[in-house]
Coordinates of C-alpha atoms and ligand atoms in Angstrom, one line a residue:
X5 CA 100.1 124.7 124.7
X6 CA 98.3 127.4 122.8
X7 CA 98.0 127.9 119.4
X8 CA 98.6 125.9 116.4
X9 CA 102.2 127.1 115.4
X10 CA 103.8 125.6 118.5
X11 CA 102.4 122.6 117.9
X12 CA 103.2 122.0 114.3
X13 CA 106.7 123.0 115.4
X14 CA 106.7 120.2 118.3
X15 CA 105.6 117.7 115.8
X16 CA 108.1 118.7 113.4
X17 CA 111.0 118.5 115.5
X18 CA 109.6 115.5 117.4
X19 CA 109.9 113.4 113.7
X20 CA 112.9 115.1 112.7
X21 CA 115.0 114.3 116.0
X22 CA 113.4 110.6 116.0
X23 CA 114.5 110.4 112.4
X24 CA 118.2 111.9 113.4
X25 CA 118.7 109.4 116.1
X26 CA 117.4 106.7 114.5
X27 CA 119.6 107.7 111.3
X28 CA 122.7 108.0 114.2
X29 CA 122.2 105.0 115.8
X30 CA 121.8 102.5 112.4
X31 CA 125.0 104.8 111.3
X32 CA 126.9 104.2 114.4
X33 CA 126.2 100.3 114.0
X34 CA 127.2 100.2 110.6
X35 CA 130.8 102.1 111.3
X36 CA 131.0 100.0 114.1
X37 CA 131.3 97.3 112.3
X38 CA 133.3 98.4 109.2
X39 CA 135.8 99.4 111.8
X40 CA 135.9 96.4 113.9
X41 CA 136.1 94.7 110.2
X42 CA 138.9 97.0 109.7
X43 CA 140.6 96.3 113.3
X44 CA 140.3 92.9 113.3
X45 CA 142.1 92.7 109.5
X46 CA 144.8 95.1 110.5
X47 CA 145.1 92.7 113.5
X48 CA 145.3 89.9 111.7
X49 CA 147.9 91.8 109.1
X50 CA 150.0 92.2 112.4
X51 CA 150.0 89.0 113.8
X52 CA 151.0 87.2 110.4
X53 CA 154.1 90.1 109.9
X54 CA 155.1 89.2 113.8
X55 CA 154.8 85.0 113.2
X56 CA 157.1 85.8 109.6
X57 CA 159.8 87.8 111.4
X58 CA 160.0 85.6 114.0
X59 CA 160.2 82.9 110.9
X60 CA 163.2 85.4 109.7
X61 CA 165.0 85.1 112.7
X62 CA 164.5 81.5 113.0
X63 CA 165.8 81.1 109.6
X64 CA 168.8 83.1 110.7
X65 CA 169.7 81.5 113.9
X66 CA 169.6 77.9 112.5
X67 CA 167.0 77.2 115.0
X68 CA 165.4 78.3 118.3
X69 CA 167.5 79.4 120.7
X70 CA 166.5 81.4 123.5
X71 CA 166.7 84.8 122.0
X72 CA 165.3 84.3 118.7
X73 CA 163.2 86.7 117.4
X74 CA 163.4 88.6 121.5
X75 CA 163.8 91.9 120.1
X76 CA 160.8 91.4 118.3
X77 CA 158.8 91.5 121.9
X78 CA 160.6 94.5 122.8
X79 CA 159.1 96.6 119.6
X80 CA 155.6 95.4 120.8
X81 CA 155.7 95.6 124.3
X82 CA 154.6 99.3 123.6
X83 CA 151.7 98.2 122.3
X84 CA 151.3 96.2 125.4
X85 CA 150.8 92.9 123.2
X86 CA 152.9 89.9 124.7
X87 CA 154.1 87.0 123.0
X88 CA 155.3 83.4 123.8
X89 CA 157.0 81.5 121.5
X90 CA 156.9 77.8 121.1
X91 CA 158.9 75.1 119.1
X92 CA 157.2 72.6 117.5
X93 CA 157.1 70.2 120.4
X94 CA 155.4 73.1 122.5
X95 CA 158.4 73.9 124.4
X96 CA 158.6 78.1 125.3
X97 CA 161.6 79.0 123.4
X98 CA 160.8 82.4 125.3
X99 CA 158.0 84.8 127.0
X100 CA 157.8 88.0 126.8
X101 CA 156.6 88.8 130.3
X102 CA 159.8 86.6 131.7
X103 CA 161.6 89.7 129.3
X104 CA 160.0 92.4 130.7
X105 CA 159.5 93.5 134.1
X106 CA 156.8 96.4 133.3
X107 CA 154.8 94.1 131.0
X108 CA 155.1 91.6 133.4
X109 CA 153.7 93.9 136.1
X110 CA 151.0 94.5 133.9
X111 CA 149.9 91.8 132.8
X112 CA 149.4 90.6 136.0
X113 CA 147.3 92.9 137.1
X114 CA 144.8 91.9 134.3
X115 CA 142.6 88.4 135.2
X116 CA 142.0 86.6 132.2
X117 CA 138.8 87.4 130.8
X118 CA 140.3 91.0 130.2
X119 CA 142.8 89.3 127.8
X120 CA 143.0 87.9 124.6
X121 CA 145.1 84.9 123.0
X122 CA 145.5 84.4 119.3
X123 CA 148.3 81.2 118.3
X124 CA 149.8 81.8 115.2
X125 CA 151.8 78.6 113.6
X126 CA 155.4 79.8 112.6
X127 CA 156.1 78.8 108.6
X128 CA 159.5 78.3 107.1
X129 CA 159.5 76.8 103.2
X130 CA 155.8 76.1 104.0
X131 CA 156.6 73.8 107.1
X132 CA 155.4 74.6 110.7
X133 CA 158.7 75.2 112.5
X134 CA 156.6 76.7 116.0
X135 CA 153.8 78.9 117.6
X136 CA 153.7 82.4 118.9
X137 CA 151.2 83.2 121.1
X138 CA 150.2 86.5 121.2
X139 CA 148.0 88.0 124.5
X140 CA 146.8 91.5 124.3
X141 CA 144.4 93.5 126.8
X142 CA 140.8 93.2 125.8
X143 CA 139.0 92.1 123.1
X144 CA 140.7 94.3 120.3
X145 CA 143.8 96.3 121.0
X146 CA 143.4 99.9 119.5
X147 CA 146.0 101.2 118.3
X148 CA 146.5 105.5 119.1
X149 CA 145.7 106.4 115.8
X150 CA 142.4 104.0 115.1
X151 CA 140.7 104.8 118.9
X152 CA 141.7 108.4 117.5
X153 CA 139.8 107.8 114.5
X154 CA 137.0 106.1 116.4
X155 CA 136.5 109.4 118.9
X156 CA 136.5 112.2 115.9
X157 CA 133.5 109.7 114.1
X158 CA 131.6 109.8 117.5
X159 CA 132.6 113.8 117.7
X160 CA 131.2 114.6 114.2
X161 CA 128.1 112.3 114.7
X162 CA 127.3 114.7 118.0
X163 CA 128.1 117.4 116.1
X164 CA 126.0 116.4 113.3
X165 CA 123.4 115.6 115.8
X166 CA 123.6 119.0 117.5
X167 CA 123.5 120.9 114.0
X168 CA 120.6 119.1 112.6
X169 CA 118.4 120.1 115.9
X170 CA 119.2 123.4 115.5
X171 CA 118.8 123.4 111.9
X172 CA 115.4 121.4 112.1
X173 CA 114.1 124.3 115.2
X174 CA 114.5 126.4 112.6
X175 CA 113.0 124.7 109.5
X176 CA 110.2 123.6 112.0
X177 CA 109.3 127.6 112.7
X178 CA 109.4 128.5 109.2
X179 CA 107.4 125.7 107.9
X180 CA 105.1 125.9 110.7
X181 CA 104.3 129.6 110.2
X182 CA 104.0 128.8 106.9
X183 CA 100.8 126.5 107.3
X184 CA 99.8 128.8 110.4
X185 CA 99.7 132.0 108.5
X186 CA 97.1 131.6 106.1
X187 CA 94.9 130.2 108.8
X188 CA 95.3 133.3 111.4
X189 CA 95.1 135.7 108.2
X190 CA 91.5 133.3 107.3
X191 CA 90.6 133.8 111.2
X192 CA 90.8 137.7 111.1
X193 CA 88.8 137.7 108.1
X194 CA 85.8 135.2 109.3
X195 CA 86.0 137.6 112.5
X196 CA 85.4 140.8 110.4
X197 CA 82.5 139.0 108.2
X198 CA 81.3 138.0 111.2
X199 CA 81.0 141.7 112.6
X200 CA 79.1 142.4 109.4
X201 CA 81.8 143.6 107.0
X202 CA 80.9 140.9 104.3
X203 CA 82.8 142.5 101.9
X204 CA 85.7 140.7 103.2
X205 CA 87.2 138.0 101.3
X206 CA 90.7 136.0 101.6
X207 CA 93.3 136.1 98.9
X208 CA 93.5 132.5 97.5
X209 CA 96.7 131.0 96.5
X210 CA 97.0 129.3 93.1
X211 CA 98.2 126.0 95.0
X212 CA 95.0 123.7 95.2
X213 CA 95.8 122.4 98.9
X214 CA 92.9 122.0 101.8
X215 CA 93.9 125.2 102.7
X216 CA 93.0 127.0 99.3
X217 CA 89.7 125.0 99.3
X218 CA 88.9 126.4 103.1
X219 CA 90.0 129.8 102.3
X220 CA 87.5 129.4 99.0
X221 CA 84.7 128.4 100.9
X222 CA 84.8 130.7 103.2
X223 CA 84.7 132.9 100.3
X224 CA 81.5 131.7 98.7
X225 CA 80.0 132.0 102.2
X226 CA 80.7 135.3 102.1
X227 CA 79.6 136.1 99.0
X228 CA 75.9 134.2 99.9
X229 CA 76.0 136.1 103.1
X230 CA 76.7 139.5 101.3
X231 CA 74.4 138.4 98.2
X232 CA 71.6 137.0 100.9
X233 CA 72.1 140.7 103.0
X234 CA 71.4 142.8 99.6
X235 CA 68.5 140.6 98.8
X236 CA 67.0 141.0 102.2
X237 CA 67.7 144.9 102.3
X238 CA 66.0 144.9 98.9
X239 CA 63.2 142.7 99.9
X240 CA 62.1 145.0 103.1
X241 CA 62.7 148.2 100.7
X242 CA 60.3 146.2 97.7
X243 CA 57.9 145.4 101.1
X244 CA 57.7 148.9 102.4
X245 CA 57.3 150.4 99.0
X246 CA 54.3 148.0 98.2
X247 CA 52.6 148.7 101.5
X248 CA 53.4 152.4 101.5
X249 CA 51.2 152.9 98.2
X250 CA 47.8 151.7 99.3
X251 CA 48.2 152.7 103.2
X252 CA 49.2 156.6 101.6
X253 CA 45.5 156.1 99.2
X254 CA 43.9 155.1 101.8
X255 CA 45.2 157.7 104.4
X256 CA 44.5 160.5 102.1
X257 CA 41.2 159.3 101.9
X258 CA 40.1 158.8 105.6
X259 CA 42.1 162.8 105.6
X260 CA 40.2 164.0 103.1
X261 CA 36.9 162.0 104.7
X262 CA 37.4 163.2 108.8
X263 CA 38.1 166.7 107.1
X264 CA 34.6 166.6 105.1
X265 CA 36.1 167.6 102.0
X266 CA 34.9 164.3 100.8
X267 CA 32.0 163.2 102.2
X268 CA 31.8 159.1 102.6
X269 CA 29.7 157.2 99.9
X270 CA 29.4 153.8 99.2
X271 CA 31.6 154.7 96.3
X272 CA 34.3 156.5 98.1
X273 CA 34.1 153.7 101.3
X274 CA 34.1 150.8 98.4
X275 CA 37.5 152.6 97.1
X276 CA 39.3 153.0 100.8
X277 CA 38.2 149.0 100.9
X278 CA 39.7 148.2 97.4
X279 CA 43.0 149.4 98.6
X280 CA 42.6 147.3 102.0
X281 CA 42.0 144.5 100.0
X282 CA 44.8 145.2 97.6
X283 CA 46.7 145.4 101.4
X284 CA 45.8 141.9 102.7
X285 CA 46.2 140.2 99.0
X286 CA 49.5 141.5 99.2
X287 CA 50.3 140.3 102.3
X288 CA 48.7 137.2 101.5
X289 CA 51.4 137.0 98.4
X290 CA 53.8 137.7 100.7
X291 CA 53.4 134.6 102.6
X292 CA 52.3 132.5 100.0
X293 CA 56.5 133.5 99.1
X294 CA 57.8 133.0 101.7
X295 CA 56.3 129.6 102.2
X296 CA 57.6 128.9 98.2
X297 CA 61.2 130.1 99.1
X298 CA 61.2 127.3 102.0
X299 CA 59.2 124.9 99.9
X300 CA 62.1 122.8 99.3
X301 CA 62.2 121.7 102.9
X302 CA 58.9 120.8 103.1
X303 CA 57.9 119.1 99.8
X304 CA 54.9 116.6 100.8
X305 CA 55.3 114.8 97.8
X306 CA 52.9 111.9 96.5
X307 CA 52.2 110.2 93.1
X308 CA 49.4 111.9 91.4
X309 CA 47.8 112.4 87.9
X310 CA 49.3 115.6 86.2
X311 CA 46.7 115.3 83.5
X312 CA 43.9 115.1 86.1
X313 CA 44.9 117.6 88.7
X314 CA 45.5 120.2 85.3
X315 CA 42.3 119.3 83.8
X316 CA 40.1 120.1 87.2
X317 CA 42.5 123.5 87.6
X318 CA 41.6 124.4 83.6
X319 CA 37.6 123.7 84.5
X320 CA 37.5 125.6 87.2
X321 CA 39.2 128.6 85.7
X322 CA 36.3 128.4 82.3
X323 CA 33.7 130.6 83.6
X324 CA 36.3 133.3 84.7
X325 CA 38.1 133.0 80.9
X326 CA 34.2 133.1 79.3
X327 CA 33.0 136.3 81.2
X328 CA 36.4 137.9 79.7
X329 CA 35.7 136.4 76.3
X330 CA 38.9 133.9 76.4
X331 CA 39.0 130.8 75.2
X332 CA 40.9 128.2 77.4
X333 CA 42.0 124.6 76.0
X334 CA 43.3 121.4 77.6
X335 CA 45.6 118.6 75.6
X336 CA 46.7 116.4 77.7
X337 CA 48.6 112.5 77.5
X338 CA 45.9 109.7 79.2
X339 CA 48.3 109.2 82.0
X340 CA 50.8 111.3 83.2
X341 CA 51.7 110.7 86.7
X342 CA 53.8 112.3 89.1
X343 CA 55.7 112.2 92.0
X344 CA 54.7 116.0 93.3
X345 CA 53.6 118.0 96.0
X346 CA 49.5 118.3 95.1
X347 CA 49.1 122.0 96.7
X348 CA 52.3 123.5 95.3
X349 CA 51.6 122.1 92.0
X350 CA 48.1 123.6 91.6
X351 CA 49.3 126.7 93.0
X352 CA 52.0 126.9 90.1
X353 CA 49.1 126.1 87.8
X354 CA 46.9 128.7 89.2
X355 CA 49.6 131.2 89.2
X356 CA 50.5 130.7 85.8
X357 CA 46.5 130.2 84.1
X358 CA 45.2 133.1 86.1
X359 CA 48.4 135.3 84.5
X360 CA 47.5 133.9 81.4
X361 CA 44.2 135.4 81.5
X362 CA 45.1 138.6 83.6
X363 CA 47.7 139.1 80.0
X364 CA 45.3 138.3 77.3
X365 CA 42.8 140.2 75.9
X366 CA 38.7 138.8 74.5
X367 CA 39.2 136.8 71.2
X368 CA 42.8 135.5 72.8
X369 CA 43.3 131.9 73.2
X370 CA 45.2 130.0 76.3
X371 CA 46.0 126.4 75.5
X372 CA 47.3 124.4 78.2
X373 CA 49.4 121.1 77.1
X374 CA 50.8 118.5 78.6
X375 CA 53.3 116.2 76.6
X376 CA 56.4 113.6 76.4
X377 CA 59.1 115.0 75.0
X378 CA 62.5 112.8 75.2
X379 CA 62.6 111.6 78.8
X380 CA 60.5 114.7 80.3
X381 CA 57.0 115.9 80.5
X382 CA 55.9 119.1 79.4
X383 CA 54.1 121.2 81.2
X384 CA 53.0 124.1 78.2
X385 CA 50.7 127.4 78.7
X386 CA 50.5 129.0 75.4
X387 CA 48.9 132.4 75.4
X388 CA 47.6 134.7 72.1
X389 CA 47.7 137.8 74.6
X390 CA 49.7 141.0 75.4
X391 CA 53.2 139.2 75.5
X392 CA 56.0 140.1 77.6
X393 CA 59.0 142.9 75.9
X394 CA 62.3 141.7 75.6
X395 CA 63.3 144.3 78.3
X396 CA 61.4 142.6 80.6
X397 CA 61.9 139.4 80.0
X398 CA 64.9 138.5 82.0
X399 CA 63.2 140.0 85.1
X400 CA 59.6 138.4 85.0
X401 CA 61.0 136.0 88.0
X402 CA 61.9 138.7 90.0
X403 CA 60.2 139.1 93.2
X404 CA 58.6 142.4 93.0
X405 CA 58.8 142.6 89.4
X406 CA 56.2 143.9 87.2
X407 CA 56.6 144.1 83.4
X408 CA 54.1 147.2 81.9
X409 CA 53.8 149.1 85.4
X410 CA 50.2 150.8 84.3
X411 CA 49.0 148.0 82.8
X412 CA 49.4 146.2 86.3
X413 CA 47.6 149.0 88.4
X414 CA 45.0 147.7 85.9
X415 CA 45.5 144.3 86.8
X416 CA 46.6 145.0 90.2
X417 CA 48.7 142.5 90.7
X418 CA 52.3 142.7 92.9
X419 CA 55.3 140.8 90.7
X420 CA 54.9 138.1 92.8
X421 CA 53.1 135.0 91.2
X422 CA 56.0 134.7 88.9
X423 CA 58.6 134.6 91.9
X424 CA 56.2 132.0 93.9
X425 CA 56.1 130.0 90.3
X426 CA 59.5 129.7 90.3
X427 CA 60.2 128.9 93.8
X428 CA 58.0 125.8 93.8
X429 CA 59.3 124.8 90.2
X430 CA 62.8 124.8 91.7
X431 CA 62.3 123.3 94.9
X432 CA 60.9 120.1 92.7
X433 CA 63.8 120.4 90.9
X434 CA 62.2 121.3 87.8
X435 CA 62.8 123.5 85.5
X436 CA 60.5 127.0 84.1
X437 CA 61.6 128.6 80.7
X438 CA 59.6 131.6 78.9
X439 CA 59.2 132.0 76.2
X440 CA 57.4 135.5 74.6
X441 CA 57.6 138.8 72.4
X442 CA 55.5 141.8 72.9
X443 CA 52.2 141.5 71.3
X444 CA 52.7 138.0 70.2
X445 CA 51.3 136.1 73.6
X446 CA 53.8 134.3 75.9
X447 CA 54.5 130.4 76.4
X448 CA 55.4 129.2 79.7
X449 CA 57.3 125.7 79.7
X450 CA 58.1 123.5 82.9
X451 CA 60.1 120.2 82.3
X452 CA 59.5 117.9 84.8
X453 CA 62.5 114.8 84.4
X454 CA 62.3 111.4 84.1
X455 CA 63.0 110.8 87.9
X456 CA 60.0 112.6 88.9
X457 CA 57.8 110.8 86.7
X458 CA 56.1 107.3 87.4
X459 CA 57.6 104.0 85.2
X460 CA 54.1 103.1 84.7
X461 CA 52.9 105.9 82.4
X462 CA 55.4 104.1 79.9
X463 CA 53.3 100.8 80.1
Ligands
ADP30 P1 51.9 140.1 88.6 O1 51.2 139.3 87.6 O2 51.2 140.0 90.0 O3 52.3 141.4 88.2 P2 53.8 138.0 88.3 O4 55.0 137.7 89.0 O5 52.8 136.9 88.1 O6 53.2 139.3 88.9 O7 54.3 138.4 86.8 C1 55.4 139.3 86.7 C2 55.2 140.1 85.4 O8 55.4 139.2 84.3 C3 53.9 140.7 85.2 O9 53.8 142.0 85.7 C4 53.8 140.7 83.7 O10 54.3 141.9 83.2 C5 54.6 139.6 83.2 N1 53.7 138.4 82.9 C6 53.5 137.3 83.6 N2 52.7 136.4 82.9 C7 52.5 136.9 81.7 C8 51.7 136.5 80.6 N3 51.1 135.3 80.5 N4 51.7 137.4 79.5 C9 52.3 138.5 79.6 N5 53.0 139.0 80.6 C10 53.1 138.2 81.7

């Protein structure tokens, strides 16, 4: 069977038609046995009326004689009930079947198992004057109107029966349809995202079933996908851009160079290689990215010295801040150690000192600190230098993004230190803030939490 509709239905009907016969049968039991409760009281109700008219009669007559009470077995014979009277010392005052020929005949064509006997003592001023035996066919004689009775209960429970099936079919397609719906409508929707229409999304019901959770999941996948699909078109558009610049420099030169309206000089040659080497540092960047954007999966973390690692980054960074006049300090807790990835870390440090000094001008000062604060450490570079504008501060993290565009030609650098920064920060699960106004320096902040730092720096 194809297709989930058909088989929600089945299952449906399947419990509803168990349920309706189970629901029958218990019913049918329990009239059963009102009625036969009911048959055997009417019975009884009968049998004492036939012993006190026979009482009557005996009354009457004085006595037994051998037709009291006989017409008595002629209004029952029609019910095909015989009786047989007795006196006290158990002699037959009369029998019905000696009566009557055609209850006679019938009776004996029944063998006794298909007949039952009930005695009844005969009462008169509370003392037991006789018996009547009464035989009827079966276990329970029915009368017209209570086997009439018995048939329309059986009717209307097959009725009942019959209506409910048809009535459950048809609850089953609705409700099944119901619960199929959505899922066909989420099917032609995952099949257009899938051609590449990611603008597609479902329409989510306020109800907050599985069905509502799958339909808004599929959602956010979308939304990655179409969020992922912009980012990648804007990454290769930020790639070519960054490549075309240099490659367009350099093409104009080697022109202008094959065309001898310049002629090649160690000045002009040393220019064409700048922009190379502006070429490969980008592409070097680029990398360097890419690698931070999967860092997460690959962390090769191991417990080190924070203070150390910084100290050695901060030494080796002194001569390049004294030949630009810049003074670089180090404050650090004795021992802060860390669980971190040692190569991502001192490429985050890198990033962020060499920025440091790339924004700062002579006579600035770049302080590097590392501190306890609550249950974190502190990971501070403070900068004097050129600061970042408020304009550009939201952006700084941005792949690609550079804050004063002519005062990075200068620098040369590509808007992507901050990105890699950022990447690696995150994939520790740590956390970078800025912190900076134009002209009054910038202060970069990353909080690394208590999980990520060793118990035994608190000893
Ligand atoms: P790049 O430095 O290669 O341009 P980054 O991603 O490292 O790229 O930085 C992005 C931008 O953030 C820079 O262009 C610069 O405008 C700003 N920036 C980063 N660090 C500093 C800093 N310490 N002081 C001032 N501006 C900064």
């Amino acid at each position: 069977m194809k297709g989930l509709a058909p088989k929600i239905t089945l299952a449906f009907l399947f419990a509803i038609i168990v349920t309706l016969l189970l629901y029958s049968l218990i019913l049918n039991q329990s009239i059963d046995e009102q009625f036969n409760n009911y048959i055997h009281a009417n019975l009884r109700a009968n049998n004492e009326k036939i012993a006190s008219a026979l009482a009557y009669a005996y009354i009457e007559d004085g006595g037994w004689t051998a037709t009291t009470g006989v017409d008595i077995s002629t209004l029952v014979k029609y019910d095909r009930i015989s009786l047989r009277v007795r006196d006290i010392n158990n002699f037959v005052v009369w029998n019905s079947i000696n009566l009557h020929y055609d209850l006679a005949s019938l009776f004996s064509l029944q063998s006794n198992n298909d007949t039952t006997t009930i005695s009844y003592p005969i009462s008169v001023n509370n003392e037991t004057v006789g018996f009547v035996d009464i035989t009827y066919f079966g276990i329970i004689p029915l009368s017209d109107l209570d086997s009439g009775f018995r048939i329309s209960i059986n009717k209307s429970l097959i009725s009942t029966g019959i209506f409910s099936t048809i009535f459950a079919i048809f609850l089953s397609v609705i409700f099944s349809s119901g619960i199929t719906s959505p899922l066909t409508n989420m099917t032609k929707i995952a099949t257009q995202l899938r051609k590449g229409d990611l603008s597609q999304r479902i329409e989510v019901s306020s109800s907050e079933d599985e069905i509502s959770e799958l339909a808004n999941a599929i959602n956010h996948l979308a939304e990655t996908l179409e969020k992922e699909e912009k980012l990648r078109k804007n990454i290769t558009a930020d790639i070519a851009h960054e490549l075309r610049t240099p490659l367009m420099t350099l093409q104009g030169q080697l022109e202008a160079m094959i065309d001898e309206i310049i002629i090649p000089t160690p000045d002009t040659l040393a220019s064409c290689q700048e922009e190379v080497e502006r070429l490969s540092s980008l592409i070097t960047d680029l990398e360097q990215l890419t690698s931070a954007e999967s860092a997460s999966l690959e962390l090769n973390k191991e417990l080190l010295s924070l203070t150390d690692l910084t100290r050695n980054i901060v030494d080796a960074f002194q001569s390049q801040y004294k030949a630009k006049n810049i003074t670089l300090s180090f404050y650090a807790n004795k021992r802060c150690n860390i669980y971190a990835d040692k190569g991502k870390l001192t490429q985050i440090l890198i990033n962020l000192i060499s920025n440091a000094l790339k924004y700062s001008c002579p006579d600035d000062k770049v302080t590097v600190k590392i501190f306890y604060s609550e249950n974190n450490i502190i990971l501070r570079i403070i900068d004097t230098g050129l600061g970042i504008s408020e304009a550009d501060l939201p952006y700084i993290f941005e792949r690609f993004y550079r804050g004063d565009k002519s005062r990075n030609r200068e620098t040369g650098g590509s808007g992507i230190g901050l990105a890699i920064v950022k990447s690696l920060v995150e994939a520790h699960q740590w956390k970078i803030d800025v912190a900076s106004a134009l002209h009054k320096g910038a202060t970069f902040t990353i909080t690394i939490p208590f999980n990520n730092i060793y118990q035994d720096n608190y000893d």
